[in-house]
PDB file of C-alpha atoms (C1' of nucleotides) in Angstrom:
ATOM      1  CA  MET A 179      -5.329 -21.336  -7.714  1.00 98.00           C
ATOM      2  CA  LYS A 180      -6.839 -18.099  -6.361  1.00 98.00           C
ATOM      3  CA  ILE A 181      -4.363 -16.169  -4.188  1.00 98.00           C
ATOM      4  CA  ALA A 182      -5.674 -13.181  -2.213  1.00 98.00           C
ATOM      5  CA  SER A 183      -3.814 -10.365  -0.472  1.00 98.00           C
ATOM      6  CA  TRP A 184      -5.543  -8.246   2.180  1.00 98.00           C
ATOM      7  CA  ASN A 185      -4.320  -5.754   4.752  1.00 98.00           C
ATOM      8  CA  VAL A 186      -7.040  -6.273   7.381  1.00 98.00           C
ATOM      9  CA  ASN A 187      -5.976  -3.566   9.901  1.00 98.00           C
ATOM     10  CA  SER A 188      -6.411  -5.817  12.974  1.00 98.00           C
ATOM     11  CA  LEU A 189      -7.605  -9.395  12.450  1.00 98.00           C
ATOM     12  CA  LYS A 190      -9.422  -9.365  15.785  1.00 97.00           C
ATOM     13  CA  ALA A 191     -11.474  -6.298  14.820  1.00 97.00           C
ATOM     14  CA  ARG A 192     -12.005  -7.636  11.293  1.00 98.00           C
ATOM     15  CA  LEU A 193     -12.722 -11.329  11.966  1.00 97.00           C
ATOM     16  CA  PRO A 194     -16.459 -11.342  11.028  1.00 97.00           C
ATOM     17  CA  ASN A 195     -15.697  -9.456   7.790  1.00 98.00           C
ATOM     18  CA  VAL A 196     -12.769 -11.735   6.963  1.00 98.00           C
ATOM     19  CA  LEU A 197     -14.738 -14.938   7.584  1.00 98.00           C
ATOM     20  CA  ALA A 198     -17.667 -13.658   5.484  1.00 98.00           C
ATOM     21  CA  TRP A 199     -15.320 -12.785   2.627  1.00 98.00           C
ATOM     22  CA  LEU A 200     -13.513 -16.149   2.738  1.00 98.00           C
ATOM     23  CA  GLU A 201     -16.911 -17.865   2.485  1.00 98.00           C
ATOM     24  CA  ALA A 202     -18.028 -15.669  -0.421  1.00 98.00           C
ATOM     25  CA  ALA A 203     -14.790 -15.442  -2.433  1.00 98.00           C
ATOM     26  CA  GLN A 204     -13.377 -18.928  -1.747  1.00 98.00           C
ATOM     27  CA  PRO A 205      -9.690 -18.092  -2.224  1.00 98.00           C
ATOM     28  CA  ASP A 206      -7.222 -21.010  -2.055  1.00 98.00           C
ATOM     29  CA  VAL A 207      -4.429 -18.979  -0.470  1.00 98.00           C
ATOM     30  CA  VAL A 208      -4.730 -15.764   1.580  1.00 98.00           C
ATOM     31  CA  CYS A 209      -1.899 -13.366   2.443  1.00 98.00           C
ATOM     32  CA  LEU A 210      -2.910 -11.193   5.406  1.00 98.00           C
ATOM     33  CA  GLN A 211      -1.127  -8.083   6.648  1.00 98.00           C
ATOM     34  CA  GLU A 212      -1.491  -5.868   9.723  1.00 98.00           C
ATOM     35  CA  ILE A 213      -3.107  -8.599  11.779  1.00 98.00           C
ATOM     36  CA  LYS A 214      -1.969  -6.579  14.846  1.00 97.00           C
ATOM     37  CA  CYS A 215      -1.867  -9.547  17.211  1.00 97.00           C
ATOM     38  CA  GLN A 216       0.743 -11.793  18.716  1.00 97.00           C
ATOM     39  CA  THR A 217       1.122 -15.245  17.147  1.00 97.00           C
ATOM     40  CA  ALA A 218      -0.384 -16.831  20.272  1.00 96.00           C
ATOM     41  CA  ASP A 219      -3.508 -14.651  19.924  1.00 96.00           C
ATOM     42  CA  PHE A 220      -4.155 -15.556  16.281  1.00 97.00           C
ATOM     43  CA  PRO A 221      -7.784 -16.793  15.904  1.00 97.00           C
ATOM     44  CA  ARG A 222      -6.624 -20.222  14.804  1.00 97.00           C
ATOM     45  CA  LEU A 223      -9.872 -22.109  15.529  1.00 97.00           C
ATOM     46  CA  GLU A 224     -12.018 -19.754  13.456  1.00 97.00           C
ATOM     47  CA  ILE A 225      -9.585 -19.708  10.508  1.00 98.00           C
ATOM     48  CA  GLU A 226      -9.122 -23.495  10.580  1.00 98.00           C
ATOM     49  CA  SER A 227     -12.901 -23.981  10.785  1.00 98.00           C
ATOM     50  CA  ALA A 228     -13.148 -21.944   7.582  1.00 98.00           C
ATOM     51  CA  GLY A 229     -10.863 -24.543   5.980  1.00 98.00           C
ATOM     52  CA  TYR A 230      -7.440 -22.906   6.144  1.00 98.00           C
ATOM     53  CA  GLU A 231      -4.070 -23.874   7.512  1.00 98.00           C
ATOM     54  CA  ALA A 232      -2.354 -20.766   8.925  1.00 98.00           C
ATOM     55  CA  HIS A 233       1.302 -19.773   9.348  1.00 98.00           C
ATOM     56  CA  VAL A 234       1.643 -16.611  11.384  1.00 98.00           C
ATOM     57  CA  LEU A 235       4.342 -14.094  12.250  1.00 98.00           C
ATOM     58  CA  GLY A 236       2.582 -11.948  14.835  1.00 97.00           C
ATOM     59  CA  GLN A 237       3.428  -8.819  16.791  1.00 97.00           C
ATOM     60  CA  LYS A 238       1.646  -6.997  19.585  1.00 95.00           C
ATOM     61  CA  SER A 239      -0.331  -3.902  18.476  1.00 95.00           C
ATOM     62  CA  TYR A 240       1.464  -3.316  15.173  1.00 96.00           C
ATOM     63  CA  ASN A 241       2.281  -5.122  11.921  1.00 97.00           C
ATOM     64  CA  GLY A 242       1.922  -8.928  11.851  1.00 98.00           C
ATOM     65  CA  VAL A 243       1.459 -11.120   8.749  1.00 98.00           C
ATOM     66  CA  ALA A 244      -0.103 -14.506   8.016  1.00 98.00           C
ATOM     67  CA  LEU A 245      -0.189 -17.019   5.179  1.00 98.00           C
ATOM     68  CA  LEU A 246      -3.380 -19.110   4.916  1.00 98.00           C
ATOM     69  CA  SER A 247      -3.984 -22.029   2.569  1.00 98.00           C
ATOM     70  CA  ARG A 248      -6.536 -24.776   1.934  1.00 98.00           C
ATOM     71  CA  GLN A 249      -3.686 -26.994   0.705  1.00 98.00           C
ATOM     72  CA  PRO A 250      -0.670 -27.772   2.890  1.00 98.00           C
ATOM     73  CA  ILE A 251       2.028 -25.120   3.272  1.00 98.00           C
ATOM     74  CA  GLU A 252       5.642 -26.341   3.280  1.00 98.00           C
ATOM     75  CA  ASP A 253       9.073 -24.908   4.126  1.00 98.00           C
ATOM     76  CA  VAL A 254       7.838 -21.791   5.931  1.00 98.00           C
ATOM     77  CA  LEU A 255      10.218 -18.828   6.300  1.00 98.00           C
ATOM     78  CA  TYR A 256       9.404 -16.386   9.115  1.00 98.00           C
ATOM     79  CA  GLY A 257      10.827 -12.903   8.620  1.00 98.00           C
ATOM     80  CA  LEU A 258      12.642 -11.244   5.728  1.00 98.00           C
ATOM     81  CA  PRO A 259      16.338 -12.213   5.777  1.00 98.00           C
ATOM     82  CA  GLY A 260      19.095  -9.605   5.824  1.00 97.00           C
ATOM     83  CA  ASP A 261      18.822  -7.914   9.236  1.00 96.00           C
ATOM     84  CA  PRO A 262      18.779 -10.125  12.353  1.00 95.00           C
ATOM     85  CA  ALA A 263      18.161  -7.017  14.520  1.00 94.00           C
ATOM     86  CA  ASP A 264      14.853  -6.215  12.753  1.00 96.00           C
ATOM     87  CA  GLU A 265      12.047  -7.175  15.148  1.00 95.00           C
ATOM     88  CA  GLN A 266       9.097  -5.943  13.066  1.00 97.00           C
ATOM     89  CA  ALA A 267       6.787  -8.753  11.876  1.00 98.00           C
ATOM     90  CA  ARG A 268       6.424  -8.005   8.180  1.00 98.00           C
ATOM     91  CA  TYR A 269       7.199 -11.155   6.167  1.00 98.00           C
ATOM     92  CA  VAL A 270       6.168 -14.803   5.969  1.00 98.00           C
ATOM     93  CA  GLU A 271       6.766 -17.113   3.011  1.00 98.00           C
ATOM     94  CA  GLY A 272       5.913 -20.730   2.241  1.00 98.00           C
ATOM     95  CA  THR A 273       5.367 -23.206  -0.595  1.00 98.00           C
ATOM     96  CA  VAL A 274       1.864 -24.227  -1.736  1.00 98.00           C
ATOM     97  CA  ALA A 275       1.529 -26.771  -4.553  1.00 98.00           C
ATOM     98  CA  GLY A 276       5.064 -25.999  -5.748  1.00 98.00           C
ATOM     99  CA  VAL A 277       4.609 -22.206  -5.768  1.00 98.00           C
ATOM    100  CA  ARG A 278       6.601 -20.080  -3.330  1.00 98.00           C
ATOM    101  CA  ILE A 279       4.216 -17.459  -1.873  1.00 98.00           C
ATOM    102  CA  ALA A 280       5.065 -14.539   0.419  1.00 98.00           C
ATOM    103  CA  SER A 281       2.786 -12.324   2.504  1.00 98.00           C
ATOM    104  CA  LEU A 282       4.638  -9.044   3.046  1.00 98.00           C
ATOM    105  CA  TYR A 283       3.928  -5.734   4.771  1.00 98.00           C
ATOM    106  CA  LEU A 284       6.429  -3.216   3.487  1.00 98.00           C
ATOM    107  CA  PRO A 285       7.148  -0.329   5.891  1.00 98.00           C
ATOM    108  CA  ASN A 286       5.099   2.832   5.329  1.00 97.00           C
ATOM    109  CA  GLY A 287       8.142   5.115   5.670  1.00 97.00           C
ATOM    110  CA  ASN A 288       6.388   8.284   6.837  1.00 95.00           C
ATOM    111  CA  PRO A 289       7.240  10.843   7.940  1.00 94.00           C
ATOM    112  CA  VAL A 290      10.050  11.264   5.391  1.00 94.00           C
ATOM    113  CA  GLY A 291      12.915  12.880   7.302  1.00 93.00           C
ATOM    114  CA  THR A 292      12.673  10.481  10.258  1.00 93.00           C
ATOM    115  CA  GLU A 293      14.368   7.098  10.654  1.00 94.00           C
ATOM    116  CA  LYS A 294      11.197   5.501   9.253  1.00 95.00           C
ATOM    117  CA  TYR A 295      12.070   6.433   5.661  1.00 96.00           C
ATOM    118  CA  PRO A 296      15.588   4.920   5.524  1.00 96.00           C
ATOM    119  CA  TYR A 297      14.135   1.841   7.274  1.00 96.00           C
ATOM    120  CA  LYS A 298      11.639   1.483   4.428  1.00 97.00           C
ATOM    121  CA  LEU A 299      14.334   1.862   1.755  1.00 98.00           C
ATOM    122  CA  ALA A 300      16.653  -0.602   3.524  1.00 97.00           C
ATOM    123  CA  TRP A 301      13.770  -3.089   3.818  1.00 98.00           C
ATOM    124  CA  MET A 302      13.225  -2.765   0.056  1.00 98.00           C
ATOM    125  CA  ASP A 303      16.927  -3.497  -0.519  1.00 98.00           C
ATOM    126  CA  ARG A 304      16.553  -6.648   1.589  1.00 98.00           C
ATOM    127  CA  LEU A 305      13.489  -7.648  -0.447  1.00 98.00           C
ATOM    128  CA  TYR A 306      15.464  -7.071  -3.656  1.00 98.00           C
ATOM    129  CA  HIS A 307      18.283  -9.354  -2.529  1.00 98.00           C
ATOM    130  CA  HIS A 308      15.836 -11.989  -1.310  1.00 98.00           C
ATOM    131  CA  ALA A 309      13.960 -11.901  -4.640  1.00 98.00           C
ATOM    132  CA  ARG A 310      17.260 -12.379  -6.489  1.00 98.00           C
ATOM    133  CA  GLY A 311      17.851 -15.503  -4.433  1.00 98.00           C
ATOM    134  CA  LEU A 312      14.371 -16.797  -5.194  1.00 98.00           C
ATOM    135  CA  LEU A 313      14.902 -16.225  -8.925  1.00 98.00           C
ATOM    136  CA  ALA A 314      18.032 -18.351  -8.759  1.00 98.00           C
ATOM    137  CA  THR A 315      15.970 -21.305  -7.493  1.00 97.00           C
ATOM    138  CA  GLU A 316      13.871 -21.211 -10.703  1.00 93.00           C
ATOM    139  CA  GLN A 317      10.834 -22.053  -8.591  1.00 98.00           C
ATOM    140  CA  PRO A 318       7.725 -20.017  -9.535  1.00 98.00           C
ATOM    141  CA  PHE A 319       7.007 -17.403  -6.873  1.00 98.00           C
ATOM    142  CA  VAL A 320       4.495 -14.732  -5.899  1.00 98.00           C
ATOM    143  CA  LEU A 321       5.366 -11.807  -3.593  1.00 98.00           C
ATOM    144  CA  ALA A 322       2.001 -10.545  -2.349  1.00 98.00           C
ATOM    145  CA  GLY A 323       1.147  -7.799   0.066  1.00 98.00           C
ATOM    146  CA  ASP A 324       0.882  -4.198   1.127  1.00 98.00           C
ATOM    147  CA  TYR A 325       3.914  -2.613  -0.546  1.00 98.00           C
ATOM    148  CA  ASN A 326       3.088   0.922   0.656  1.00 98.00           C
ATOM    149  CA  ILE A 327       4.144   2.069  -2.837  1.00 98.00           C
ATOM    150  CA  CYS A 328       2.047   3.772  -5.503  1.00 98.00           C
ATOM    151  CA  PRO A 329       4.006   2.615  -8.588  1.00 98.00           C
ATOM    152  CA  THR A 330       2.949   5.581 -10.772  1.00 98.00           C
ATOM    153  CA  ASP A 331       0.886   8.769 -10.581  1.00 97.00           C
ATOM    154  CA  ASP A 332      -1.981   6.773 -12.171  1.00 97.00           C
ATOM    155  CA  ASP A 333      -2.188   4.869  -8.866  1.00 98.00           C
ATOM    156  CA  VAL A 334      -2.910   7.971  -6.724  1.00 97.00           C
ATOM    157  CA  TYR A 335      -6.057  10.120  -6.564  1.00 97.00           C
ATOM    158  CA  ASP A 336      -3.989  13.295  -6.044  1.00 97.00           C
ATOM    159  CA  PRO A 337      -0.429  12.828  -7.388  1.00 97.00           C
ATOM    160  CA  VAL A 338       0.643  16.412  -6.669  1.00 96.00           C
ATOM    161  CA  GLY A 339      -0.594  16.338  -3.091  1.00 95.00           C
ATOM    162  CA  TRP A 340       1.144  13.003  -2.483  1.00 97.00           C
ATOM    163  CA  ARG A 341       4.399  13.789  -4.325  1.00 96.00           C
ATOM    164  CA  GLU A 342       6.524  14.098  -1.171  1.00 95.00           C
ATOM    165  CA  ASP A 343       4.892  11.193   0.664  1.00 97.00           C
ATOM    166  CA  ALA A 344       6.983   8.062   1.308  1.00 97.00           C
ATOM    167  CA  LEU A 345       4.452   6.053  -0.760  1.00 98.00           C
ATOM    168  CA  CYS A 346       5.151   8.160  -3.862  1.00 98.00           C
ATOM    169  CA  ARG A 347       8.674   9.566  -3.446  1.00 97.00           C
ATOM    170  CA  PRO A 348      11.106   8.945  -6.332  1.00 97.00           C
ATOM    171  CA  GLU A 349      13.417   6.786  -4.169  1.00 97.00           C
ATOM    172  CA  SER A 350      10.551   4.492  -3.144  1.00 98.00           C
ATOM    173  CA  ARG A 351       9.323   4.171  -6.725  1.00 98.00           C
ATOM    174  CA  ALA A 352      12.861   3.555  -8.031  1.00 98.00           C
ATOM    175  CA  LYS A 353      13.341   0.655  -5.630  1.00 98.00           C
ATOM    176  CA  PHE A 354       9.974  -0.786  -6.687  1.00 98.00           C
ATOM    177  CA  ARG A 355      11.089  -0.503 -10.338  1.00 98.00           C
ATOM    178  CA  SER A 356      14.347  -2.275  -9.430  1.00 98.00           C
ATOM    179  CA  LEU A 357      12.253  -5.266  -8.355  1.00 98.00           C
ATOM    180  CA  LEU A 358      10.478  -5.199 -11.727  1.00 98.00           C
ATOM    181  CA  ASN A 359      13.840  -4.860 -13.495  1.00 98.00           C
ATOM    182  CA  LEU A 360      14.910  -8.155 -11.944  1.00 98.00           C
ATOM    183  CA  GLY A 361      12.304  -9.680 -14.250  1.00 98.00           C
ATOM    184  CA  LEU A 362       9.300  -9.609 -11.937  1.00 98.00           C
ATOM    185  CA  THR A 363       5.833  -8.668 -13.212  1.00 98.00           C
ATOM    186  CA  GLU A 364       3.221  -6.615 -11.338  1.00 98.00           C
ATOM    187  CA  ALA A 365       0.100  -8.725 -11.824  1.00 98.00           C
ATOM    188  CA  TYR A 366      -2.683  -6.125 -11.824  1.00 98.00           C
ATOM    189  CA  ARG A 367      -1.112  -4.184 -14.722  1.00 98.00           C
ATOM    190  CA  LEU A 368      -0.907  -7.405 -16.786  1.00 98.00           C
ATOM    191  CA  PHE A 369      -4.683  -7.283 -17.056  1.00 98.00           C
ATOM    192  CA  HIS A 370      -5.722  -3.651 -16.480  1.00 98.00           C
ATOM    193  CA  ASP A 371      -4.387  -0.456 -18.041  1.00 97.00           C
ATOM    194  CA  GLU A 372      -7.085   1.943 -16.799  1.00 97.00           C
ATOM    195  CA  PRO A 373      -5.803   4.590 -14.342  1.00 97.00           C
ATOM    196  CA  HIS A 374      -7.210   5.313 -10.879  1.00 97.00           C
ATOM    197  CA  ARG A 375      -8.015   1.852  -9.632  1.00 98.00           C
ATOM    198  CA  TYR A 376      -7.365   1.671  -5.899  1.00 98.00           C
ATOM    199  CA  SER A 377      -6.874  -0.920  -3.138  1.00 98.00           C
ATOM    200  CA  PHE A 378      -6.780   1.508  -0.160  1.00 98.00           C
ATOM    201  CA  TRP A 379      -8.954   4.442   0.887  1.00 98.00           C
ATOM    202  CA  ASP A 380      -8.156   6.410   4.052  1.00 97.00           C
ATOM    203  CA  TYR A 381     -10.832   6.334   6.744  1.00 96.00           C
ATOM    204  CA  GLN A 382     -10.654  10.114   6.985  1.00 93.00           C
ATOM    205  CA  ALA A 383     -12.269  12.887   4.964  1.00 92.00           C
ATOM    206  CA  GLY A 384     -14.743  10.696   3.042  1.00 93.00           C
ATOM    207  CA  ARG A 385     -12.046   9.171   0.844  1.00 96.00           C
ATOM    208  CA  TRP A 386     -14.017   5.957   0.223  1.00 97.00           C
ATOM    209  CA  TYR A 387     -17.236   7.806  -0.568  1.00 95.00           C
ATOM    210  CA  ARG A 388     -15.365  10.019  -3.062  1.00 96.00           C
ATOM    211  CA  ASP A 389     -13.267   7.127  -4.470  1.00 97.00           C
ATOM    212  CA  GLU A 390     -10.063   8.960  -3.554  1.00 97.00           C
ATOM    213  CA  GLY A 391      -7.631   6.127  -2.906  1.00 98.00           C
ATOM    214  CA  LEU A 392      -4.241   4.614  -3.589  1.00 98.00           C
ATOM    215  CA  ARG A 393      -3.171   1.371  -5.267  1.00 98.00           C
ATOM    216  CA  ILE A 394      -0.534   0.013  -2.900  1.00 98.00           C
ATOM    217  CA  ASP A 395      -1.402  -3.715  -2.583  1.00 98.00           C
ATOM    218  CA  HIS A 396       0.423  -5.684  -5.239  1.00 98.00           C
ATOM    219  CA  PHE A 397       1.443  -9.101  -6.528  1.00 98.00           C
ATOM    220  CA  LEU A 398       4.950  -9.369  -7.960  1.00 98.00           C
ATOM    221  CA  LEU A 399       5.346 -12.520 -10.048  1.00 98.00           C
ATOM    222  CA  SER A 400       8.433 -14.432 -11.105  1.00 98.00           C
ATOM    223  CA  PRO A 401       8.651 -15.167 -14.848  1.00 98.00           C
ATOM    224  CA  ARG A 402       7.348 -18.701 -14.382  1.00 98.00           C
ATOM    225  CA  ALA A 403       4.487 -17.470 -12.184  1.00 98.00           C
ATOM    226  CA  SER A 404       3.558 -14.709 -14.639  1.00 98.00           C
ATOM    227  CA  ASP A 405       3.318 -17.351 -17.385  1.00 98.00           C
ATOM    228  CA  ARG A 406       0.565 -18.935 -15.292  1.00 98.00           C
ATOM    229  CA  ALA A 407      -1.344 -15.727 -14.388  1.00 98.00           C
ATOM    230  CA  GLN A 408      -4.923 -15.750 -15.665  1.00 98.00           C
ATOM    231  CA  GLY A 409      -6.329 -12.640 -14.010  1.00 98.00           C
ATOM    232  CA  CYS A 410      -5.972 -10.142 -11.170  1.00 98.00           C
ATOM    233  CA  GLU A 411      -8.892  -8.259  -9.644  1.00 98.00           C
ATOM    234  CA  ILE A 412      -9.537  -5.757  -6.873  1.00 98.00           C
ATOM    235  CA  ASP A 413     -12.623  -6.828  -4.908  1.00 98.00           C
ATOM    236  CA  LYS A 414     -14.086  -3.559  -3.616  1.00 98.00           C
ATOM    237  CA  GLU A 415     -17.031  -5.174  -1.862  1.00 97.00           C
ATOM    238  CA  PRO A 416     -15.420  -5.612   1.587  1.00 98.00           C
ATOM    239  CA  ARG A 417     -14.370  -1.921   1.726  1.00 98.00           C
ATOM    240  CA  GLY A 418     -18.024  -0.854   1.609  1.00 96.00           C
ATOM    241  CA  ARG A 419     -19.111  -2.980   4.572  1.00 96.00           C
ATOM    242  CA  GLU A 420     -19.637  -1.972   8.198  1.00 94.00           C
ATOM    243  CA  LYS A 421     -16.391  -2.109  10.216  1.00 95.00           C
ATOM    244  CA  ALA A 422     -14.315  -2.293   7.013  1.00 97.00           C
ATOM    245  CA  SER A 423     -10.536  -2.325   6.813  1.00 98.00           C
ATOM    246  CA  ASP A 424      -9.098   0.690   5.007  1.00 98.00           C
ATOM    247  CA  HIS A 425      -7.727  -1.798   2.418  1.00 98.00           C
ATOM    248  CA  THR A 426      -9.731  -4.162   0.221  1.00 98.00           C
ATOM    249  CA  PRO A 427      -8.617  -7.603  -1.060  1.00 98.00           C
ATOM    250  CA  VAL A 428      -6.791  -8.105  -4.348  1.00 98.00           C
ATOM    251  CA  VAL A 429      -7.045 -11.552  -5.932  1.00 98.00           C
ATOM    252  CA  LEU A 430      -4.639 -13.239  -8.343  1.00 98.00           C
ATOM    253  CA  ASP A 431      -5.764 -16.210 -10.446  1.00 98.00           C
ATOM    254  CA  LEU A 432      -2.898 -18.592 -11.198  1.00 98.00           C
ATOM    255  CA  ALA A 433      -3.289 -21.632 -13.501  1.00 97.00           C
TER     256      ALA A 433
ATOM    257  C1'  DA B 143     -12.155  24.454   7.708  1.00 51.18           C
ATOM    258  C1'  DT B 144      -5.154  23.210   8.415  1.00 51.18           C
ATOM    259  C1'  DG B 145      -9.815  19.228  10.278  1.00 51.18           C
ATOM    260  C1'  DG B 146     -10.996  14.259   9.688  1.00 51.18           C
ATOM    261  C1'  DT B 147     -11.124   7.988  11.344  1.00 51.18           C
ATOM    262  C1'  DA B 148      -9.723   3.611  13.153  1.00 51.18           C
ATOM    263  C1'  DG B 149      -7.221   0.303  16.162  1.00 51.18           C
ATOM    264  C1'  DC B 150      -4.123  -0.405  19.433  1.00 51.18           C
ATOM    265  C1'  DC B 151      -4.542  -0.858  25.660  1.00 51.18           C
ATOM    266  C1'  DT B 152      -1.251   4.097  24.889  1.00 51.18           C
ATOM    267  C1'  DT B 153      -3.920   8.685  27.153  1.00 51.18           C
ATOM    268  C1'  DG B 154       0.057   8.973  22.198  1.00 51.18           C
ATOM    269  C1'  DC B 155       1.543   6.128  18.158  1.00 51.18           C
ATOM    270  C1'  DT B 156       0.801   4.293  13.679  1.00 51.18           C
ATOM    271  C1'  DA B 157      -1.446   4.494   9.536  1.00 51.18           C
TER     272       DA B 157
END
DNA sequence: ATGGTAGCCTTGCTA
């Protein structure tokens, strides 16, 4: 089963690119982030015509996540539990062929020093508690998405310049490590130890052209899911296209 | 050189 994660930075603006990539890459499951549309405005006909069932948690202008699958999706959970007052659309989870799969868009957290940073850290605490609950079910699971975390300095083109950024701050990285310390595995690093492999390049200042990016899109696997992992690749092709998202898809291959 | 780009339907906010 090929599971993809892609922050598309507006599904409406990206629809031709997304449809072309689905046709070329043929993923079985797709976790989308930053669709930037309300659930009612999701391009359901086009996505279903491409062969996918879609479960969507939308939001006007900002955020918004979706879980697409060629096989049926069961027991869908909309929103990350733990804060009923949180109205930001950042989490959707469902079961495909016995595997629990989440599409998540973790808060960016910048600027540090505003309420955005504690919101990010609190969201990570909620994810930690939710992951603990999932582990207790003993069902294999995959938490896929834009984590807005560079796990180590090897995942940043300029670690010194980014040291104080919410994506690289020690508190953010510590909470990411706490997820790993639960027993979860970050899939890309199972298969690749080379530094400076990125999933995001800012639109500004020629970052893509100079390959100055960040690796912030990740798959966290439960022990039983990691036993089934057969590969994890960053597909850079979509980032080089016209009208590209600033993120490119990452694909996990699960037996 | 203290900028730059992209998407939102806002004329600024988020990334």
